[in-house]
Short mmCIF file of C-alpha atoms in Angstrom, two decimals:
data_model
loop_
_atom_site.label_atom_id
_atom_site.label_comp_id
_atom_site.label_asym_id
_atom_site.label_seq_id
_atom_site.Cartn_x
_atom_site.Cartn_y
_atom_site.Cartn_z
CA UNK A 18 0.00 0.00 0.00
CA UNK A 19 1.23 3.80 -1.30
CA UNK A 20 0.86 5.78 1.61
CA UNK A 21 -0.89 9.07 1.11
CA UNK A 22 -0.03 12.87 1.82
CA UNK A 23 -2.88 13.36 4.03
CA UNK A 24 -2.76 9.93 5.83
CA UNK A 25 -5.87 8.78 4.60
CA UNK A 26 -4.72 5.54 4.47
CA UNK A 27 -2.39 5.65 7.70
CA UNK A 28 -5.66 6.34 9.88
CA UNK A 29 -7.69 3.49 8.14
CA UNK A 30 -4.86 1.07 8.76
CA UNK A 31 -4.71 2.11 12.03
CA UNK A 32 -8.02 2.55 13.06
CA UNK A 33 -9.03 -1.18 11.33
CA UNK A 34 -5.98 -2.75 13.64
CA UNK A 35 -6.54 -0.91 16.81
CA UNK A 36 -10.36 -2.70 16.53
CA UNK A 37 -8.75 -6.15 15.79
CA UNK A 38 -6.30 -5.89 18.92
CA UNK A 39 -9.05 -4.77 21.29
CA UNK A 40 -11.19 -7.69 19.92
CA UNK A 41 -8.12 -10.14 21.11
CA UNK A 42 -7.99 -8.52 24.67
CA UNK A 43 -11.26 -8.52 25.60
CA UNK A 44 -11.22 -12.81 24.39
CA UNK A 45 -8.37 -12.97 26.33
CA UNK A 46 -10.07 -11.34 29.27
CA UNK A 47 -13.84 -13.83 28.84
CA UNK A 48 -10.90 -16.63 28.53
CA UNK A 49 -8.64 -16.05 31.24
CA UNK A 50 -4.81 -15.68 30.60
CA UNK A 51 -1.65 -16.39 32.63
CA UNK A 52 0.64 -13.24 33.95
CA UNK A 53 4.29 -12.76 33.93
CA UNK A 54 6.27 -9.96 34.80
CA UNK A 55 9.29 -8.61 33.22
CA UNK A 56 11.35 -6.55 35.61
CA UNK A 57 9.57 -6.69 38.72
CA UNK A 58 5.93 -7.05 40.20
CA UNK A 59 5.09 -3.51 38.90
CA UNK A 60 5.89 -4.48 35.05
CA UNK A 61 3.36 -7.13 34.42
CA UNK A 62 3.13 -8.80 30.89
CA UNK A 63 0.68 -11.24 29.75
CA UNK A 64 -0.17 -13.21 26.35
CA UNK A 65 -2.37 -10.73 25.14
CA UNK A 66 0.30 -7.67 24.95
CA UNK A 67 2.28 -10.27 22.90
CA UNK A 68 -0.57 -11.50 20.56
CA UNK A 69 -1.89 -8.11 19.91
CA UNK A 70 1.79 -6.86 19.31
CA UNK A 71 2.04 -9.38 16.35
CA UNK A 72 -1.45 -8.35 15.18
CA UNK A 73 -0.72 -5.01 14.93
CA UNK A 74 2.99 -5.17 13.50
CA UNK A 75 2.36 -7.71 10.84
CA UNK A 76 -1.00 -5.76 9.88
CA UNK A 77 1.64 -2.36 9.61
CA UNK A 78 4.40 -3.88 7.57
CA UNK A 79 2.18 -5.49 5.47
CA UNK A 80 0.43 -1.76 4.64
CA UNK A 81 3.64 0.03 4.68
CA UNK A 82 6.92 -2.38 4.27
CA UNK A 83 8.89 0.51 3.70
CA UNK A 84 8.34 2.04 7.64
CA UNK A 85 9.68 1.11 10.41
CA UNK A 86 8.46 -0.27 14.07
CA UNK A 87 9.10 0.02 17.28
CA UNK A 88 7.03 -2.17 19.92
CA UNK A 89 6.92 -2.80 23.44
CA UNK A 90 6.86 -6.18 23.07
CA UNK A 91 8.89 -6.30 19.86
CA UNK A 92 12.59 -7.28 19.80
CA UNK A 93 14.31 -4.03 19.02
CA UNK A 94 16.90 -3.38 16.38
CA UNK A 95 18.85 -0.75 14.66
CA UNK A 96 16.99 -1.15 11.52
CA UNK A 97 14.34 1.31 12.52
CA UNK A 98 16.46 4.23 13.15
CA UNK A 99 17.26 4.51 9.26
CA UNK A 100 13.17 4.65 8.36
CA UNK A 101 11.85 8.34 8.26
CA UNK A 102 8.22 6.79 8.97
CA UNK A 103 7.92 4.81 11.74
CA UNK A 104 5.07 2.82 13.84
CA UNK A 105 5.53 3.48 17.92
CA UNK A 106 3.14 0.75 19.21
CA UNK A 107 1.64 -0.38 23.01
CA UNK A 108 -0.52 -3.27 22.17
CA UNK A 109 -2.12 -2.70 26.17
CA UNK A 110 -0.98 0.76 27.30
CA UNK A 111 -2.17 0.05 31.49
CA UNK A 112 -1.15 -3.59 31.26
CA UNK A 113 -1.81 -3.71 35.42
CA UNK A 114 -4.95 -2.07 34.71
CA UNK A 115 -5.77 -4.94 32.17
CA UNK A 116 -4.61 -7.82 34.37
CA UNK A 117 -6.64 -6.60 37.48
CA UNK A 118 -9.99 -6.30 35.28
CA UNK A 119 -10.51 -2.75 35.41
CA UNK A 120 -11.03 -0.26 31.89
CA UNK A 121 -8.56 2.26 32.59
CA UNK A 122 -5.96 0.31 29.46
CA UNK A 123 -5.64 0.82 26.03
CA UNK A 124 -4.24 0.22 22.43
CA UNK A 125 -1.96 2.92 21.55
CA UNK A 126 -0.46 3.56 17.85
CA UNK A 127 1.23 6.28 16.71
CA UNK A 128 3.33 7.27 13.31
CA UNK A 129 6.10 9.54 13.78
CA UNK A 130 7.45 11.01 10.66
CA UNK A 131 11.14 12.73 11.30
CA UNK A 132 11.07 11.74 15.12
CA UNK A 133 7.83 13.76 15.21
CA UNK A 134 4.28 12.42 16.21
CA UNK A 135 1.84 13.00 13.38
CA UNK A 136 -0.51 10.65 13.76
CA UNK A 137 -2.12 9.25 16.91
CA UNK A 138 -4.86 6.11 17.08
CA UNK A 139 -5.53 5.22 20.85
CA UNK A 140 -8.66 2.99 21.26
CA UNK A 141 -10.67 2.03 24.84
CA UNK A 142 -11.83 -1.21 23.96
CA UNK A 143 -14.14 -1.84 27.38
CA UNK A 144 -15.35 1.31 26.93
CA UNK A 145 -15.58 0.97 22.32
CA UNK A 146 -13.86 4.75 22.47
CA UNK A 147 -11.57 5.44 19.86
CA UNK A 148 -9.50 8.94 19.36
CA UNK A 149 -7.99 9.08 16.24
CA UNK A 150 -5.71 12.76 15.67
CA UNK A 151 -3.80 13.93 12.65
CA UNK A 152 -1.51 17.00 13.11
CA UNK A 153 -2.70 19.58 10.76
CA UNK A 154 -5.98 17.83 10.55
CA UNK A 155 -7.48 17.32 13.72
CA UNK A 156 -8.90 15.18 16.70
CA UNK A 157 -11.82 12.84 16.25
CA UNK A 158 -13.57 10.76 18.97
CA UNK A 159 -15.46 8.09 17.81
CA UNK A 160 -15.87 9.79 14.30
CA UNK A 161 -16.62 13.08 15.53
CA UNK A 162 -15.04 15.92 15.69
CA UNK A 163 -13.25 17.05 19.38
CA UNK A 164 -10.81 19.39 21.18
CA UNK A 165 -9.38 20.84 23.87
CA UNK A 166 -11.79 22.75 27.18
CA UNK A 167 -12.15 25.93 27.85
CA UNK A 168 -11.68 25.81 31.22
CA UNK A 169 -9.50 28.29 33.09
CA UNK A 170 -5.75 26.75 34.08
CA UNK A 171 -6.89 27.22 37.83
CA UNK A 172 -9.96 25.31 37.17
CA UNK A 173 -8.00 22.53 34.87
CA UNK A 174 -8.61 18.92 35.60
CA UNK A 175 -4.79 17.45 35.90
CA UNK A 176 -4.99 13.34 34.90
CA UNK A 177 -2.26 12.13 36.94
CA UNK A 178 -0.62 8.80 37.09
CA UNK A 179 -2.83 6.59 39.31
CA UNK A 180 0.11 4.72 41.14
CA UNK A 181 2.10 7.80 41.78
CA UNK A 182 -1.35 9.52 42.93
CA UNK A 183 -1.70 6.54 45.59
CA UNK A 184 2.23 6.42 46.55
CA UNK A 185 2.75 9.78 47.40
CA UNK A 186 1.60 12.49 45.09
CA UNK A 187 -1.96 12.67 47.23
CA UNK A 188 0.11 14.29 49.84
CA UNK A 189 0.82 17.28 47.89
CA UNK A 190 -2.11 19.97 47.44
CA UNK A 191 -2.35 19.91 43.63
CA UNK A 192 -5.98 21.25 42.84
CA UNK A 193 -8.48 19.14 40.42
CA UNK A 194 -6.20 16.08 39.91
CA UNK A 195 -7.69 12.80 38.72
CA UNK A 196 -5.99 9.62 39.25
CA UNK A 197 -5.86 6.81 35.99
CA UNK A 198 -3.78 4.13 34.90
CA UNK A 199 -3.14 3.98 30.85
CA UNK A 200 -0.83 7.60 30.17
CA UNK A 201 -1.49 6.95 25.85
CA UNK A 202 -5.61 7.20 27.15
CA UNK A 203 -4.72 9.91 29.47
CA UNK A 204 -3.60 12.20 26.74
CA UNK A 205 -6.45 11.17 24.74
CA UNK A 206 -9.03 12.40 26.78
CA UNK A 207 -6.77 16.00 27.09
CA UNK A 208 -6.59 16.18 23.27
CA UNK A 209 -10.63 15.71 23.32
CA UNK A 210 -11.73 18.22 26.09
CA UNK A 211 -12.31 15.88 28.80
CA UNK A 212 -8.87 16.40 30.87
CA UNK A 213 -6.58 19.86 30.38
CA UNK A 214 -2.83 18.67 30.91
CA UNK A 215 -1.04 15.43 32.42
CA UNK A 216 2.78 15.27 34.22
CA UNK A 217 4.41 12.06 35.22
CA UNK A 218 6.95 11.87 38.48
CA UNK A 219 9.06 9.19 36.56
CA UNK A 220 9.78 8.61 32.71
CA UNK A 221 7.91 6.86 30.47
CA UNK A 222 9.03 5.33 26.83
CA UNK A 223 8.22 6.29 23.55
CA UNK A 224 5.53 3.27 22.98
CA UNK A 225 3.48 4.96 26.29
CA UNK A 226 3.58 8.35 24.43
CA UNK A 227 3.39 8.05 20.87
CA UNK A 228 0.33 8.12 19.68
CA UNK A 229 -0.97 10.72 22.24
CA UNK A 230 2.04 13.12 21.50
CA UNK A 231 0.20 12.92 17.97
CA UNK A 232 -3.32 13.71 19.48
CA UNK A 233 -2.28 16.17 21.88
CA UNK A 234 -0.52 18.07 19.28
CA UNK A 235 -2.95 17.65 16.84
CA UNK A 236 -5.30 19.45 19.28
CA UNK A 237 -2.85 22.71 19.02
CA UNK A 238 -0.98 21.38 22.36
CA UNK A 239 2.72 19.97 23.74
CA UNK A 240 4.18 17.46 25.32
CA UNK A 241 7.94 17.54 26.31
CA UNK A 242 9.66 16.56 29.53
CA UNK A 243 9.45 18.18 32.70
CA UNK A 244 12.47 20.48 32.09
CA UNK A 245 10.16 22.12 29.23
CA UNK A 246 12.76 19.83 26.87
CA UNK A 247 11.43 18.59 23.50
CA UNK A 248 10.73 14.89 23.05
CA UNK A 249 12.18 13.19 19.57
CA UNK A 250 10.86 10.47 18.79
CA UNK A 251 12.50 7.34 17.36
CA UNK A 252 16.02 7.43 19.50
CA UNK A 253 18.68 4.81 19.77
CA UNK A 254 17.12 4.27 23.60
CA UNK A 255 13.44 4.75 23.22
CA UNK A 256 13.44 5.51 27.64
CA UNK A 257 12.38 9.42 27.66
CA UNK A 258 14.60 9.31 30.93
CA UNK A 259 12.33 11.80 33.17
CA UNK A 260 9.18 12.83 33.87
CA UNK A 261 6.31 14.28 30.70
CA UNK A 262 4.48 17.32 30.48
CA UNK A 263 1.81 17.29 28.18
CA UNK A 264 -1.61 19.16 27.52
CA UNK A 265 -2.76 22.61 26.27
CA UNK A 266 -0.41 25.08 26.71
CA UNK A 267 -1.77 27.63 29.11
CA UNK A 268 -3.00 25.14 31.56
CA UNK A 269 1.29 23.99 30.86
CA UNK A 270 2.03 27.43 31.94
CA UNK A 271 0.44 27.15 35.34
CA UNK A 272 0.93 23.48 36.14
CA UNK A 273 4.80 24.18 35.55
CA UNK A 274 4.70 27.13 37.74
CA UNK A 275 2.90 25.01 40.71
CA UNK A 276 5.03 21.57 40.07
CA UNK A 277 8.12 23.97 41.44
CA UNK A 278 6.32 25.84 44.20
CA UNK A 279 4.81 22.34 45.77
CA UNK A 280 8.05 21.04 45.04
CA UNK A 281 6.93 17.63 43.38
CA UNK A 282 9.68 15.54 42.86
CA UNK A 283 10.65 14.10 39.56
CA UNK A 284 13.03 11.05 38.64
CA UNK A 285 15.67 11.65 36.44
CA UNK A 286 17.77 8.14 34.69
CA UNK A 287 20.49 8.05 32.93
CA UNK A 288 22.10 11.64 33.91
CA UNK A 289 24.92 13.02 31.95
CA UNK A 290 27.17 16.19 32.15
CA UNK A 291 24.89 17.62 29.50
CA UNK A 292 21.53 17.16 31.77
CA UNK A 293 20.65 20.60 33.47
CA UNK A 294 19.96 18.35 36.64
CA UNK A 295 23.70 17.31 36.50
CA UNK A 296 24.91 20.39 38.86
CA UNK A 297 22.58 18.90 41.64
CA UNK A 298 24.45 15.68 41.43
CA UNK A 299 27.35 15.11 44.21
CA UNK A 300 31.29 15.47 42.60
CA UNK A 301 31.60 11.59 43.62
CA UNK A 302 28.48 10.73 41.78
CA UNK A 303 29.66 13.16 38.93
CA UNK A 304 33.38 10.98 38.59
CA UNK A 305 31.57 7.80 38.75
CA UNK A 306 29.39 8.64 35.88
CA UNK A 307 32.79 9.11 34.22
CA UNK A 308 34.27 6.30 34.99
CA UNK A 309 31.28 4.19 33.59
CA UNK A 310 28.76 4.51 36.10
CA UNK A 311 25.01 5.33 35.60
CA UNK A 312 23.47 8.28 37.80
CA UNK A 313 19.61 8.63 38.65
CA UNK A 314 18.43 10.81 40.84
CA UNK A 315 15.46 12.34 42.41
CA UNK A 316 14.99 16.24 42.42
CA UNK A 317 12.09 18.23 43.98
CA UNK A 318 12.07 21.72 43.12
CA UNK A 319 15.69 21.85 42.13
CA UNK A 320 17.18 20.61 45.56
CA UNK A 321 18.37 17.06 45.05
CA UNK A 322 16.48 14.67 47.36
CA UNK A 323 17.71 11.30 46.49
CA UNK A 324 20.48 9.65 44.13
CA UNK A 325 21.83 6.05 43.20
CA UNK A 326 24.75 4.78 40.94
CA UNK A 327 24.10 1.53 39.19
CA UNK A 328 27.16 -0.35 37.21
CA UNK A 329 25.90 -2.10 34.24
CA UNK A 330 26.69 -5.16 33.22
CA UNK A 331 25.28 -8.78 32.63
CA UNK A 332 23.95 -8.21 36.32
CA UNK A 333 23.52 -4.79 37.39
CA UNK A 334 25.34 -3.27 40.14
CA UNK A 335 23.33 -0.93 42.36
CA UNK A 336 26.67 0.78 43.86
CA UNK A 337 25.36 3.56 45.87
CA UNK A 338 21.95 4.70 46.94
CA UNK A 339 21.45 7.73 49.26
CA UNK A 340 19.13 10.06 50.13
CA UNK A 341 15.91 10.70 52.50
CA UNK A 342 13.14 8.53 52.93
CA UNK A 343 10.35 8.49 51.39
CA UNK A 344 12.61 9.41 48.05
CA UNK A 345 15.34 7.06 48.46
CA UNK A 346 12.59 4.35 48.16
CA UNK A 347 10.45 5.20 45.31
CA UNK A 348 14.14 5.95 43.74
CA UNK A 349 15.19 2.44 44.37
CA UNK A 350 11.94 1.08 43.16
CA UNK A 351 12.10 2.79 39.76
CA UNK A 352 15.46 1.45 39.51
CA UNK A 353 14.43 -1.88 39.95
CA UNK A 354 11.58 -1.78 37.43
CA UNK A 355 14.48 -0.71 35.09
CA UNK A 356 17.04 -3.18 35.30
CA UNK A 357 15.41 -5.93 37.29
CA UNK A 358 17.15 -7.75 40.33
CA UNK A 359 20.12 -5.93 40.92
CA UNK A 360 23.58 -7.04 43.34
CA UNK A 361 23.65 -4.76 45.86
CA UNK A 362 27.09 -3.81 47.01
#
């Protein structure tokens, strides 16, 4: 299949295999299915992500064998990073929300063109919603036409993360925030009206993103990191490496603005000398990284709350971890979720 210059046939491709994964979860949820996890108890996996993975990617290089693809549950390879076009895939964005029977998960597929998200297909299946976005074009919700509120930033309703909500993020006094699982449905709801922005306390990868990167911009909005940094799309290491911002840009403004005077925290991976959170990290942590190390860190508000250095290898090294509790924790937990068991030294 010829693609086309307005992406006619892109969002028909899409659409069609966003249906024909949702119709595999939900037998795989009347069925019953086993779970596994990857990294730890908070990554869960199941037979479903994998089955509607290889739905999706054969139905995408059989449309467009020119493109590349990039899939949580695909085997990656360099191969992609020499395609202009290329498929960013979540076969079940809210996996845990999938496993423990609730509706909060979705299918998420998105087509960035020149690391940029241009068009966005994120279906609900329990709930048969489907947002569909082309930049330049616009947002549709079931077929018809949506967009972003009008509400006042003040008055914004702030999706947030449902597991950082519960952890810790309650405790801070962040007006109008409402607690979900799936980020790729998350963003969109924003891009059609029914949420104003979103922000994440740790990173997320470019499968959880994709797609609603596309919707939210194709509803006139942003999403970058925390640090107000653009996101490219289709990198060597598809790990965004800190926290997302995303939503209409005003309500950005003001969220921004009250993210540093509540002092939410924010996990940074992967720090190098050219990160502007790399002054916050200690001159030992700073010669490590040198010398091979990996640095993550915690900052809230620019003070730097908690910090670890891993050594890679065929089993990770968690070398140092220090900092004050609650942070050190939830630091040491995200690390975990990243590498898996680690040796502790």
């Amino acid at each position: 299949m010829i693609s086309s210059p307005n992406y006619t046939q892109e969002r028909a491709v899409a659409e069609t295999l966003a249906r024909r994964a949702a119709d595999l979860l939900l037998h795989h949820r009347r069925a019953g299915f086993q779970t596994e996890h990857k990294t730890s108890a908070d990554d869960p996996v199941t037979v479903a992500d994998r089955e509607a993975s290889e739905l999706i990617v054969a139905g995408l290089r059989s449309a467009f064998p020119a493109d590349g693809v990039l899939s949580e549950e695909l085997t990656d390879g360099p191969a992609r990073l020499t395609r202009e076009r290329v498929w960013i895939i979540d076969p079940i964005d809210g996996t845990k929300e999938y496993v423990d029977g609730t509706p909060d998960y979705c299918v998420s597929i998105g087509l960035a063109v020149g690391s940029e998200a241009l068009l966005g297909v994120v279906l609900a299946p329990d709930q048969d919603e489907l947002f569909t976005g082309i930049v330049g074009q616009g947002i549709w919700k079931n077929g018809q036409s949506a967009g972003f509120s009008t509400r006042e930033p003040q008055r914004s309703v702030i999706a947030v993360s449902e597991t950082e909500h519960a952890r810790e993020l309650h405790t801070y006094p962040l007006p109008n925030m409402k607690p979900s699982g799936s980020i790729a449905l998350k963003m969109a709801r924003i891009a059609a009206g029914e949420a104003d922005a979103t922000f994440t306390m740790s990173p997320r990868s470019e499968w959880d993103i994709a797609a609603g990167m596309a919707l939210i911009k194709a509803a006139g909005g942003t999403t970058t990191r925390r640090n107000a940094q653009a996101i490219l799309l289709n990198q060597p290491d598809p790990n965004v490496g800190r926290g997302i911002l995303a939503g209409r840009p005003d309500v950005l403004a003001w969220l921004t603005a009250e993210l540093l005077r509540l002092e939410v925290p924010e996990q940074v991976h992967g720090v190098s000398a050219s990160d502007d959170v790399w002054a916050l990290a200690p001159a030992e942590a700073q010669a490590a990284v040198r010398a091979g190390a990996r640095l993550h860190l915690r900052q809230a508000g620019g003070r730097l709350v908690a910090w670890a250095l891993v050594r890679p290898g065929a089993r990770p090294v968690l070398e140092r971890l220090e900092g004050a509790e609650p942070h050190r924790a939830v630091l040491d937990r995200d690390i975990v979720r990243i590498y898996g068991p680690l040796t502790r030294a």
